[in-house]
Each structure stands twice: as structure tokens, then as C-alpha cells.
Coordinates of C-alpha atoms in Angstrom, one line a residue:
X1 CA 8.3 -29.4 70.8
X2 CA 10.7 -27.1 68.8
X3 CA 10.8 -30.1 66.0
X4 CA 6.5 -29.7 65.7
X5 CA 6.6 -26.4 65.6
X6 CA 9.1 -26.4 63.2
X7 CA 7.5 -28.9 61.6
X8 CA 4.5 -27.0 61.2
X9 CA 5.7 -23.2 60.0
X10 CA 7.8 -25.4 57.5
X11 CA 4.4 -27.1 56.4
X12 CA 2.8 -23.7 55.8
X13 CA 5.5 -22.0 54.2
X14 CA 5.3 -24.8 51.8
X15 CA 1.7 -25.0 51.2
X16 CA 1.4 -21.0 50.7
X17 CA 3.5 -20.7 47.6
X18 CA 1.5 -23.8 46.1
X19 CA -1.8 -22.5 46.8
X20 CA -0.7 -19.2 45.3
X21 CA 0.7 -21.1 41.9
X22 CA -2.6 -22.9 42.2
X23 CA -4.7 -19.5 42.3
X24 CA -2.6 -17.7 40.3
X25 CA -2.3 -20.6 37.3
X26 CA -6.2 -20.7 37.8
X27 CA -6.4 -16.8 37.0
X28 CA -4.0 -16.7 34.5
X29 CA -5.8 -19.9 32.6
X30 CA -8.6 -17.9 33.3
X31 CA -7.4 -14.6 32.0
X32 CA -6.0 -16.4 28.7
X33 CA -9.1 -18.3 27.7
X34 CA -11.1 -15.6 28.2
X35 CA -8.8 -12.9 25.9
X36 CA -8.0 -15.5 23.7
X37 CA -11.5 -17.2 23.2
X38 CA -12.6 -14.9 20.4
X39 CA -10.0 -15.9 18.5
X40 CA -9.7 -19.3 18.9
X41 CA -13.4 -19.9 19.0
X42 CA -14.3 -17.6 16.1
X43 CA -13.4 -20.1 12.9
X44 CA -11.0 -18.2 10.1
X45 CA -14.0 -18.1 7.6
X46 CA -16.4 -16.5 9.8
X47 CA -13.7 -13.6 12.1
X48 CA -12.9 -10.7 9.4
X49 CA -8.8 -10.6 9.4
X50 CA -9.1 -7.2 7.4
X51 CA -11.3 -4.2 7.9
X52 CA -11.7 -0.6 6.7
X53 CA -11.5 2.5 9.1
X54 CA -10.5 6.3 8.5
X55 CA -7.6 7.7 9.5
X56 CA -5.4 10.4 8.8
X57 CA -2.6 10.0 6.1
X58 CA -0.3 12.0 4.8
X59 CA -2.5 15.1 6.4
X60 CA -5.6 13.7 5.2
X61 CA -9.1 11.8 6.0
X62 CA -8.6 8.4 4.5
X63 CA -10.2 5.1 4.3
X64 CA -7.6 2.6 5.5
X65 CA -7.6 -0.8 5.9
X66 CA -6.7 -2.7 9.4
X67 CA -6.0 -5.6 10.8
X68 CA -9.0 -7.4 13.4
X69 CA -7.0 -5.4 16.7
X70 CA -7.5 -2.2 13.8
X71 CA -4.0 -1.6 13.2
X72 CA -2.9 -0.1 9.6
X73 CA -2.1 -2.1 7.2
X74 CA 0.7 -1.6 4.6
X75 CA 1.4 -3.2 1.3
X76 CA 5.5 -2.9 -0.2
X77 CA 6.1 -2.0 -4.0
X78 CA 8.6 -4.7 -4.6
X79 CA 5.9 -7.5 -3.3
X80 CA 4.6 -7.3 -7.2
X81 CA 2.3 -10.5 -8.2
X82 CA 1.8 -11.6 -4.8
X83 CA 4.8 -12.7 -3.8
X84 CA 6.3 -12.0 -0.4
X85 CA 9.7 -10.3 -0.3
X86 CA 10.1 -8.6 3.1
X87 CA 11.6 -11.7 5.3
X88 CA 14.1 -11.8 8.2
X89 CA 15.0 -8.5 9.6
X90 CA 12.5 -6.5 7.2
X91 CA 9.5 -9.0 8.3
X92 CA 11.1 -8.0 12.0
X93 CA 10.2 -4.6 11.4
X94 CA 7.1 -4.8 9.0
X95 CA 5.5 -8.2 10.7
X96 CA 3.5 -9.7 7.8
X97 CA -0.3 -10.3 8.1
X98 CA -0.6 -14.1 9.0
X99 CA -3.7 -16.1 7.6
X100 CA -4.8 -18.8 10.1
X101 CA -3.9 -22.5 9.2
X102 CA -6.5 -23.6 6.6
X103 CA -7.1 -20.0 5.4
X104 CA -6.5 -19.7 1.8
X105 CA -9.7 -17.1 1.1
X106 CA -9.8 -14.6 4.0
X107 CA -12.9 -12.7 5.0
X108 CA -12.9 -8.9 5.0
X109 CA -15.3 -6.4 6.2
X110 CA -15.8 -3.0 4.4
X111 CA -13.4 -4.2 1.9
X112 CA -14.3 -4.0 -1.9
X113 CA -11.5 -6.1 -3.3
X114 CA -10.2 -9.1 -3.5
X115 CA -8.6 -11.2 -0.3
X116 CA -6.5 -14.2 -0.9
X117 CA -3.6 -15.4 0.9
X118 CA 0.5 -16.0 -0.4
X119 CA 3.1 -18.1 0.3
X120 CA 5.2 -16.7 3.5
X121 CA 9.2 -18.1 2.8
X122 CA 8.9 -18.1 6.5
X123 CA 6.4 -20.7 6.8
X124 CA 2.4 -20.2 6.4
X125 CA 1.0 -17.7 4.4
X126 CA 0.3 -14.3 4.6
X127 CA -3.2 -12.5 3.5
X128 CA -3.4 -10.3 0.5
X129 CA -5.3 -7.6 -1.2
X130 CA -5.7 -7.0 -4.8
X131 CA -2.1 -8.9 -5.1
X132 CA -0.2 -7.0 -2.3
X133 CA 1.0 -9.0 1.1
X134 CA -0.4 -6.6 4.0
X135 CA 1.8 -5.5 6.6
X136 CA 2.0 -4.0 9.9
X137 CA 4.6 -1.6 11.0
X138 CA 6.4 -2.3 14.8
X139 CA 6.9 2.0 15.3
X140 CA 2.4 2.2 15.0
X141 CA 1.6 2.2 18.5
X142 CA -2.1 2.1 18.1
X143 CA -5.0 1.9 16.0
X144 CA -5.5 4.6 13.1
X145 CA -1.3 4.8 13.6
X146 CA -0.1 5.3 9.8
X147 CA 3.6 6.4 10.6
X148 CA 4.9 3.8 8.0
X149 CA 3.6 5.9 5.1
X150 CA 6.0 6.2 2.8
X151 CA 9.4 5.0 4.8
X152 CA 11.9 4.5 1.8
X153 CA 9.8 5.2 -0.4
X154 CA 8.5 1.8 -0.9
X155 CA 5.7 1.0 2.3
X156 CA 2.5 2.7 2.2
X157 CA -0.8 2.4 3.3
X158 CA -3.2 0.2 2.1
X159 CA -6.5 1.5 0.4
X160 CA -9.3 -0.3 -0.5
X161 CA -9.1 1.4 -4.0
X162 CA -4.8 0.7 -3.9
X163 CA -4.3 -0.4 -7.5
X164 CA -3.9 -4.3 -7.8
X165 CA -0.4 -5.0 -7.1
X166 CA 0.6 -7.4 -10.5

């Protein structure tokens, strides 16, 4: 009797933990289609990857641009011509703005210049404005955030009237 009975709670002990993977891998599939089906359903033509908002800078109302979650975007002085400088531990720091696979003219909404896309040494390619590789910064905690402006004297804020970086 002890060996059914034993037999048994061992059966249930067992099946409770798979049953709860079960649920839980169901929820979390669940949870990560449904927060990640914008993205990957929306093609990279038709999903804007920049967009303008206000925010303060510097003390002052400006019109910034963002990424699609509406973070600030940044563009660094020594990324002249289009070409991407700020790899490895800088790109840690100031994560560069990643086009999709494919993407080689981004869409932008609210944006008046030009969007194009560089070569990333890191692999893929990073979207541009007027010239400049766009940036986030790791220490802007949410949207309308612009505490990069002006850290070494080299990362600011990017502007949809920022001069073309050539």
C-alpha cells in the first residue's frame, strides 16, 4: 500500500511542475508574441524607426528626434561623412540606432531630412540623419530623457534642423 501511495504523490509532484512549465511557457509565448508582434509584423519600410517629439534641452523647449520606444537620439561630432566611430565600449555606452535587415532607406515620421542607413564595424548597419549615425544614451531612463547633451563635448542631441554631418 505504502509503494501506491508513494507511487502516486511521486506521480503528482511530477506532473505539477510540468503542467506549470506548460502554463507558464504558454503565457510567456503568449506574453512575447503579443509585445513583440508590432515589431516583427510591422515590415521596416512601413514602422517609422525615427520620430520627432519636444523636450527640454539644455533648459529649453526643443524639437528632438526619437527612436520608435521615443527615446532621444544623439548624433557624435567625430562620426563626420557617415561613418560610424563609436564601437566596443563607447557603442556599450551610446548603443547605436540599428536599421532592420534589409533596411537601407529608413522611414521617419515628423522628420524633414534625409534617413539613410551606415555601415556598423560591428555588423549591420546603423540609421542616419543628414550624415550623422543616431545614438541612444544607457544613463536616459525614459522618453524625452536628453542627459547626453553635450558629455565631452562631442554627443548632442539630434535636431531635425542639426546641420548635415559631412
Amino acid at each position: 500500500m505504502n509503494i501506491v501511495k508513494s507511487w502516486r504523490t511521486s506521480l503528482v509532484l511530477l506532473s505539477v511542475p510540468l503542467l506549470a512549465a506548460a502554463c507558464g511557457g504558454s503565457a510567456s509565448s503568449g506574453g512575447t508574441s503579443s509585445a513583440g508582434s508590432p515589431a516583427s509584423s510591422a515590415s521596416p519600410a512601413s514602422a517609422p524607426l525615427v520620430k520627432t517629439a519636444t523636450a527640454t534641452v539644455s533648459g529649453k523647449q526643443e524639437t528632438i528626434l526619437t527612436d520608435q520606444k521615443g527615446m532621444t537620439l544623439y548624433y557624435y561630432t567625430p562620426d563626420k561623412g557617415g561613418k560610424v566611430t563609436c564601437t566596443g565600449q563607447c557603442a556599450a555606452l551610446w548603443p547605436p540606432v540599428a536599421a532592420p535587415s534589409g533596411t537601407s532607406k529608413p522611414t521617419g515620421q515628423g522628420v524633414t531630412g534625409p534617413l539613410a542607413t551606415a555601415p556598423n564595424p560591428a555588423g549591420g548597419s546603423v540609421v542616419t540623419y543628414k550624415g550623422w549615425p543616431l545614438y541612444t544614451w544607457v544613463k536616459d531612463k525614459a522618453p524625452g530623457d536628453t542627459t547626453g547633451q553635450g558629455v565631452q563635448g562631442v554627443w548632442f542631441v539630434a535636431t531635425p534642423d542639426v546641420q548635415p554631418g559631412t
